[in-house]
Coordinates of C-alpha atoms and ligand atoms in Angstrom, one line a residue:
M1 CA 93.9 128.1 86.8
P2 CA 93.5 131.4 89.4
D3 CA 95.8 134.2 89.6
V4 CA 98.8 133.3 91.9
V5 CA 98.7 136.3 94.3
F6 CA 101.1 134.8 96.7
P7 CA 104.1 133.2 94.8
L8 CA 106.6 131.2 95.9
D9 CA 110.4 130.1 94.1
S10 CA 111.1 126.7 95.3
T11 CA 114.9 127.1 94.6
K12 CA 114.8 130.3 97.4
K13 CA 114.6 130.8 100.9
F14 CA 111.5 132.2 102.0
T15 CA 112.7 135.7 103.2
D16 CA 114.5 135.6 99.7
Q17 CA 111.0 135.6 97.6
K18 CA 109.2 138.4 96.1
Y19 CA 106.4 138.8 98.8
V20 CA 108.1 137.6 102.4
G21 CA 105.5 136.4 104.6
H22 CA 105.3 135.5 108.6
N23 CA 106.1 133.0 111.0
R24 CA 104.7 135.0 114.1
W25 CA 101.0 136.7 114.7
H26 CA 101.0 140.5 115.0
P27 CA 98.1 143.0 113.6
D28 CA 100.6 145.5 112.4
I29 CA 102.2 143.0 109.6
P30 CA 101.6 144.8 106.8
A31 CA 99.2 142.5 104.0
N32 CA 101.7 142.0 100.8
V33 CA 98.6 141.3 98.8
T34 CA 94.7 142.9 98.7
V35 CA 91.5 141.3 97.0
R36 CA 88.2 141.8 96.8
P37 CA 85.0 139.7 97.9
G38 CA 84.4 137.5 95.4
D39 CA 87.6 136.8 93.9
S40 CA 89.5 133.5 93.6
F41 CA 93.0 133.2 93.4
R42 CA 95.9 130.9 93.9
V43 CA 98.7 130.9 96.8
H44 CA 101.7 129.5 97.2
C45 CA 103.1 127.2 100.6
R46 CA 106.1 126.7 101.7
E47 CA 106.5 123.1 104.1
W48 CA 106.8 124.5 107.9
F49 CA 110.3 124.4 108.1
D50 CA 111.1 125.9 104.9
G51 CA 113.2 123.2 103.8
A52 CA 115.4 122.2 106.6
I53 CA 114.0 118.5 107.2
H54 CA 115.6 116.4 104.1
N55 CA 114.4 113.0 102.4
D56 CA 117.2 111.1 103.7
D57 CA 117.6 107.9 106.3
S58 CA 118.8 110.1 109.5
A59 CA 116.3 111.9 112.2
D60 CA 119.5 114.3 112.9
D61 CA 117.2 117.1 111.0
V62 CA 114.1 116.8 113.0
R63 CA 116.4 116.2 116.1
D64 CA 117.8 119.5 115.5
A65 CA 114.4 121.1 113.9
P66 CA 114.5 124.9 114.1
L67 CA 111.6 125.2 116.4
S68 CA 111.8 128.8 116.3
T69 CA 111.7 129.7 112.9
V70 CA 107.6 127.9 112.6
H71 CA 105.1 128.3 110.9
V72 CA 106.5 130.2 107.8
L73 CA 103.2 131.5 106.9
S74 CA 102.2 132.6 103.1
G75 CA 100.4 136.2 103.7
P76 CA 98.9 138.3 105.2
I77 CA 95.8 139.1 101.9
A78 CA 94.1 141.8 103.0
V79 CA 90.5 141.5 102.0
E80 CA 89.0 144.4 100.5
G81 CA 86.0 145.9 103.0
A82 CA 86.6 143.1 105.5
A83 CA 86.0 145.2 108.9
P84 CA 86.3 143.8 112.7
G85 CA 83.0 142.1 114.0
D86 CA 82.6 140.2 109.6
L87 CA 83.1 137.1 109.5
L88 CA 85.8 136.1 106.6
V89 CA 84.3 132.8 103.9
V90 CA 86.9 131.5 102.8
D91 CA 86.6 128.7 100.4
I92 CA 89.4 125.7 99.6
L93 CA 88.7 125.2 96.0
D94 CA 91.7 123.1 95.5
V95 CA 94.9 122.0 97.6
G96 CA 97.8 119.9 96.7
P97 CA 101.6 119.3 96.8
I98 CA 103.7 121.6 94.8
P99 CA 102.5 121.1 91.1
Q100 CA 105.5 119.1 89.7
E101 CA 106.5 116.4 87.7
D102 CA 109.7 115.2 89.1
S103 CA 110.6 114.5 92.5
G104 CA 112.8 117.5 94.1
P105 CA 114.8 118.6 97.5
L106 CA 111.3 120.2 99.2
A107 CA 109.0 118.0 101.1
G108 CA 106.1 118.4 98.8
Q109 CA 107.6 117.3 95.3
G110 CA 106.5 114.2 95.3
W111 CA 107.1 113.4 98.8
G112 CA 106.8 114.4 102.7
Y113 CA 107.5 113.7 106.2
T114 CA 106.9 112.9 109.5
G115 CA 108.3 113.2 112.8
I116 CA 108.4 112.0 116.2
F117 CA 109.7 115.6 118.1
A118 CA 112.2 114.5 121.0
T119 CA 111.2 115.4 124.3
Q120 CA 113.9 118.4 124.2
N121 CA 113.1 120.1 121.0
G122 CA 109.2 119.9 121.2
G123 CA 108.2 116.5 122.3
G124 CA 104.8 115.5 121.3
F125 CA 101.6 113.3 122.7
L126 CA 103.5 110.8 123.7
T127 CA 106.6 112.1 124.7
E128 CA 107.0 109.7 127.5
Q129 CA 106.9 107.1 125.8
F130 CA 109.2 108.7 122.8
P131 CA 111.4 110.6 123.9
D132 CA 113.5 110.5 121.0
A133 CA 113.7 112.1 117.4
Y134 CA 112.7 109.7 114.8
K135 CA 111.7 110.9 111.0
V136 CA 109.6 108.9 108.1
I137 CA 109.4 110.0 104.7
W138 CA 106.5 109.3 102.9
D139 CA 106.2 109.3 98.9
F140 CA 103.3 110.1 97.0
S141 CA 101.7 108.6 94.1
G142 CA 98.7 110.4 93.0
Q143 CA 96.2 110.3 96.4
T144 CA 98.3 107.7 97.5
A145 CA 101.5 107.9 100.7
T146 CA 104.0 105.0 101.3
S147 CA 107.2 104.8 103.1
R148 CA 110.5 102.8 102.9
H149 CA 110.3 103.5 106.8
V150 CA 106.9 101.6 107.5
P151 CA 106.2 99.0 105.1
G152 CA 103.2 97.0 104.2
V153 CA 101.0 100.0 104.6
S154 CA 99.4 102.1 102.0
F155 CA 96.8 105.3 102.5
T156 CA 94.5 107.9 100.5
G157 CA 95.7 111.2 101.7
I158 CA 93.2 114.0 103.1
V159 CA 95.1 117.0 102.0
H160 CA 94.7 119.9 103.9
P161 CA 95.9 123.3 105.7
G162 CA 97.2 122.5 109.1
L163 CA 97.0 126.5 109.7
M164 CA 94.7 128.4 108.4
G165 CA 93.3 132.6 110.4
T166 CA 92.9 135.8 110.1
A167 CA 95.1 138.2 112.6
P168 CA 94.6 139.3 116.3
S169 CA 94.0 142.8 117.2
A170 CA 96.1 144.5 119.6
D171 CA 93.4 143.7 122.4
L172 CA 92.7 140.2 121.4
L173 CA 97.1 139.3 120.4
A174 CA 97.5 141.1 124.5
R175 CA 94.8 138.1 125.7
W176 CA 96.9 136.2 124.5
N177 CA 99.8 136.8 125.7
R178 CA 98.4 137.2 128.8
R179 CA 96.6 134.1 129.6
E180 CA 99.4 131.8 128.4
Q181 CA 102.4 133.1 130.2
A182 CA 100.3 133.0 133.0
L183 CA 100.2 129.5 132.3
I184 CA 104.1 129.5 131.8
D185 CA 104.2 130.5 135.0
T186 CA 103.0 128.3 136.5
D187 CA 105.9 125.4 135.9
P188 CA 108.4 127.7 134.3
D189 CA 110.9 125.3 133.6
R190 CA 108.7 122.3 132.2
V191 CA 110.5 120.4 129.7
P192 CA 108.3 120.4 127.1
P193 CA 107.2 123.8 127.8
L194 CA 103.8 124.3 128.6
A195 CA 103.3 127.2 126.5
L196 CA 105.5 129.4 123.9
P197 CA 105.6 133.1 124.5
P198 CA 106.6 135.7 121.9
L199 CA 110.3 135.0 120.7
P200 CA 112.4 138.1 118.6
Q201 CA 114.9 135.2 117.8
D202 CA 113.7 134.0 114.3
A203 CA 111.1 136.5 113.8
I204 CA 109.7 137.1 110.2
L205 CA 107.2 139.8 110.2
G206 CA 106.7 140.6 106.5
T207 CA 107.9 144.1 105.6
L208 CA 108.0 144.9 109.2
A209 CA 111.5 146.7 109.3
G210 CA 114.0 148.3 112.1
A211 CA 112.0 150.0 115.3
E212 CA 108.3 148.9 114.2
F213 CA 109.8 145.5 113.9
D214 CA 111.7 145.1 117.2
R215 CA 108.4 146.6 118.9
A216 CA 106.3 143.3 116.9
A217 CA 108.8 140.8 117.2
A218 CA 108.8 140.8 121.2
E219 CA 104.9 140.7 121.1
A220 CA 104.3 138.7 118.3
A221 CA 102.4 135.8 119.0
R222 CA 103.7 132.4 118.0
T223 CA 101.7 130.3 115.7
A224 CA 102.3 126.7 117.4
P225 CA 98.5 127.0 119.2
P226 CA 95.0 127.5 117.9
R227 CA 93.4 130.0 118.9
E228 CA 90.6 132.3 118.3
N229 CA 91.6 133.5 114.9
G230 CA 91.9 130.2 113.5
G231 CA 95.8 128.9 113.6
N232 CA 96.9 125.9 114.0
Q233 CA 93.9 124.2 114.8
D234 CA 95.4 120.9 112.4
I235 CA 91.6 119.7 111.5
K236 CA 92.4 117.0 108.8
N237 CA 88.9 117.7 107.2
L238 CA 89.9 120.9 106.2
T239 CA 90.4 119.9 103.0
K240 CA 88.9 120.5 99.4
G241 CA 85.7 121.4 99.4
S242 CA 85.8 123.2 102.4
R243 CA 84.1 126.0 104.0
V244 CA 85.7 128.3 106.7
F245 CA 84.1 131.5 108.7
Y246 CA 86.7 133.1 110.2
P247 CA 85.8 136.1 112.6
V248 CA 87.7 139.5 111.8
F249 CA 89.4 141.2 114.1
V250 CA 91.6 143.7 112.0
D251 CA 90.5 146.1 108.8
G252 CA 91.0 143.5 106.1
A253 CA 91.1 140.7 107.7
K254 CA 94.4 139.8 106.9
L255 CA 94.2 136.2 106.1
S256 CA 97.2 133.8 106.0
M257 CA 98.0 130.2 105.6
G258 CA 100.7 127.7 105.6
D259 CA 101.4 124.0 107.6
L260 CA 99.8 121.8 104.4
H261 CA 99.9 117.9 105.2
F262 CA 99.4 115.8 102.4
S263 CA 97.7 113.0 105.6
Q264 CA 97.4 113.5 109.1
G265 CA 95.7 111.0 112.0
D266 CA 93.2 112.8 114.0
G267 CA 95.3 114.9 117.0
E268 CA 98.3 115.3 114.8
I269 CA 99.8 113.3 117.9
T270 CA 103.3 112.9 116.8
F271 CA 103.1 117.1 117.0
C272 CA 105.5 116.7 113.8
G273 CA 102.4 114.5 113.0
A274 CA 101.0 115.0 109.5
I275 CA 102.5 114.7 106.4
E276 CA 104.4 118.1 106.2
M277 CA 104.4 119.1 102.6
G278 CA 104.9 122.6 100.8
G279 CA 102.1 123.2 97.7
F280 CA 99.5 125.3 96.7
M281 CA 95.9 126.5 97.7
D282 CA 93.2 127.7 95.4
L283 CA 91.2 130.2 97.7
H284 CA 87.8 131.8 96.8
V285 CA 86.8 134.7 99.7
D286 CA 83.5 136.4 100.3
V287 CA 82.7 138.7 103.2
I288 CA 79.3 138.7 105.9
K289 CA 79.0 141.9 107.9
G290 CA 78.6 142.2 111.0
G291 CA 78.6 138.3 111.0
M292 CA 80.5 137.9 114.5
E293 CA 77.5 139.1 116.1
T294 CA 74.6 138.1 113.9
Y295 CA 75.8 134.4 114.6
G296 CA 77.6 134.9 117.6
V297 CA 80.8 133.8 116.0
G298 CA 83.4 135.0 118.1
E299 CA 85.0 132.2 119.9
N300 CA 86.8 130.6 117.2
A301 CA 86.3 130.2 113.5
V302 CA 83.4 127.5 112.1
F303 CA 83.5 126.0 109.5
M304 CA 82.0 122.8 106.9
P305 CA 84.3 119.9 105.9
G306 CA 85.0 118.9 102.6
N307 CA 83.5 116.6 101.0
V308 CA 86.6 114.5 99.8
D309 CA 87.0 111.8 102.1
P310 CA 89.2 108.7 101.6
R311 CA 86.3 106.2 101.1
Y312 CA 87.1 103.8 104.1
E313 CA 84.6 101.6 105.8
R314 CA 86.1 99.2 108.2
W315 CA 87.5 100.0 111.0
L316 CA 89.9 98.5 114.1
A317 CA 88.7 100.7 116.8
F318 CA 91.0 100.8 120.2
S319 CA 89.6 102.7 123.5
G320 CA 91.3 103.8 126.5
T321 CA 90.0 105.3 129.8
S322 CA 91.9 108.4 132.0
V323 CA 93.9 106.3 134.1
T324 CA 97.6 106.2 133.8
L325 CA 99.7 103.7 133.1
D326 CA 100.7 103.2 136.5
D327 CA 97.4 102.4 137.7
E328 CA 96.7 105.5 138.7
Q329 CA 93.0 106.9 138.5
H330 CA 92.5 110.3 136.9
Y331 CA 89.3 112.5 137.0
L332 CA 87.2 112.5 133.7
D333 CA 90.3 113.3 131.6
S334 CA 89.7 113.0 127.7
H335 CA 93.5 114.1 126.9
L336 CA 94.8 111.2 129.2
S337 CA 92.1 108.7 127.6
Y338 CA 93.0 109.6 124.3
Q339 CA 97.4 108.7 125.4
R340 CA 95.8 105.1 126.4
A341 CA 93.7 104.5 123.6
C342 CA 96.6 105.4 121.2
L343 CA 99.4 103.5 122.7
H344 CA 96.9 100.7 123.2
A345 CA 96.6 100.9 119.5
I346 CA 100.4 101.0 118.9
D347 CA 100.8 97.6 121.3
Y348 CA 98.4 95.9 118.9
L349 CA 100.4 96.6 115.5
T350 CA 103.5 95.6 117.4
K351 CA 101.9 92.1 117.6
F352 CA 102.1 92.4 113.6
G353 CA 105.8 93.0 113.6
Y354 CA 106.1 97.3 113.3
T355 CA 108.2 99.2 115.7
P356 CA 106.4 100.8 118.4
E357 CA 108.4 104.2 116.2
Q358 CA 106.4 102.5 113.3
A359 CA 103.2 101.7 114.9
Y360 CA 103.1 105.7 116.3
M361 CA 104.4 107.2 113.0
I362 CA 100.9 105.0 111.3
L363 CA 99.0 107.0 113.7
G364 CA 100.0 110.4 113.0
A365 CA 99.9 110.0 109.6
A366 CA 97.5 107.7 108.1
P367 CA 93.8 109.1 107.8
I368 CA 93.1 107.5 111.8
E369 CA 89.5 108.9 113.5
G370 CA 89.5 109.9 117.2
R371 CA 87.0 110.4 119.2
L372 CA 85.6 111.6 123.0
S373 CA 83.3 108.8 123.5
G374 CA 82.6 109.5 126.3
V375 CA 82.9 112.2 128.8
V376 CA 80.4 112.1 131.5
D377 CA 81.1 108.7 133.6
I378 CA 82.9 109.5 136.4
P379 CA 85.7 109.0 137.0
N380 CA 86.4 107.5 133.5
S381 CA 86.4 109.3 130.4
C382 CA 86.7 107.0 127.1
S383 CA 88.5 108.2 123.8
T384 CA 88.6 106.2 120.7
V385 CA 91.3 106.0 118.3
Y386 CA 90.0 103.8 114.7
L387 CA 92.3 102.6 112.1
P388 CA 90.7 102.1 109.0
T389 CA 92.1 97.9 108.5
A390 CA 92.1 98.5 104.7
I391 CA 95.1 100.6 104.8
F392 CA 97.2 97.4 105.9
D393 CA 98.5 94.9 103.4
M394 CA 97.4 92.2 106.0
D395 CA 94.5 91.5 107.6
I396 CA 95.4 92.8 110.9
T397 CA 91.5 91.9 113.0
P398 CA 91.9 89.3 115.3
S399 CA 91.2 85.5 114.5
A400 CA 92.0 82.3 115.6
S401 CA 94.9 82.2 113.4
G402 CA 96.6 84.7 114.9
P403 CA 98.4 88.0 113.7
A404 CA 100.5 87.5 110.3
R405 CA 103.8 89.1 111.0
I406 CA 105.5 92.4 108.8
D407 CA 109.4 92.6 108.2
P408 CA 109.5 95.8 109.6
G409 CA 112.6 96.6 107.4
M410 CA 114.6 99.2 108.0
G411 CA 112.4 100.7 110.9
V412 CA 111.9 104.6 111.5
P413 CA 115.5 106.4 111.3
R414 CA 116.7 107.9 114.9
S415 CA 118.0 110.6 115.2
S416 CA 121.5 110.1 116.6
F417 CA 122.6 111.9 119.7
Ligands
ZN501 ZN1 101.9 120.7 109.8

């Protein structure tokens, strides 16, 4: 096992650990660990809400999820010799849940969760149809996930970090803040908001303190969106065996990671949409000097996906076009067409006895595939969502005998109001 350079003690809060990580992006957050090109090392990662979500049958914790505290990230890890303009090569040697035999109180200790955020607190891809908070607990057995809240489904996890990236330069951070504020200004009162401006409340910036902390907290970027530095890309195929090439914007690159997922469907559509957990990552790093210019990689990270994939061979796919539920025509709107494809799949699964929330959770957590199938055939884009048929205990393909019916059991716990 590689040396643990960023350890976390499961019994302590994120801010009481030996090394305190961070939950905002800022170039001045000091690295708390330094590694060398060629090093392999282990990092522990907290689940993104630092233990605020519990293994129970109530969604009140998701309703009240402390969004100002996310994502709790491990790092920054400085890589000796890395300088602006370089590419940081990061190999994911291994990634998994908290290595512990007994199930414990933290997500990652044998279990994880998927949530639907309430429109008032985060929202999600289908928040118009699902405005309330719900939660599903998934149990892990080896590579397999099952849930007491979603009977008749089991699938192989595709473990990956939702979030990994390098620190932005001061200039890049200023660009993020400028362009995201300009978007917010187009509709500042929107619920959920169009973007999240810097928020000093609940900011954790490693060892920064005093006036330095106050200055940085006022401008540090939230971690929710993916940006040029990688960040919260939520790419389910960034699993074991992946190699990522991150642009370097500051000396030492300052790599950070977290938001581990046991599994996720393309799009992470419920927003809290993967199976969230804490765990570990084994990484190997290297540097390509001047690689950003040499390879023209400045816009964002490029990566080679891992070769670990659930081997599903048969799929039932649903398509959607850029037409609203009220039959209003939109122009090549792939976001809308993917929504329609997902709603189509959810409607279909309810014919088998699932509640709409159960179906929505399956699409968020299981290794479904989402595709932009057509983006040029005016006025309709065509998006598709592929469901692996083998994750269901019953046959979900259409047949003359009609759909089998499942007992939805207790269903998906909804929050009280
Ligand atoms: Zn996540």
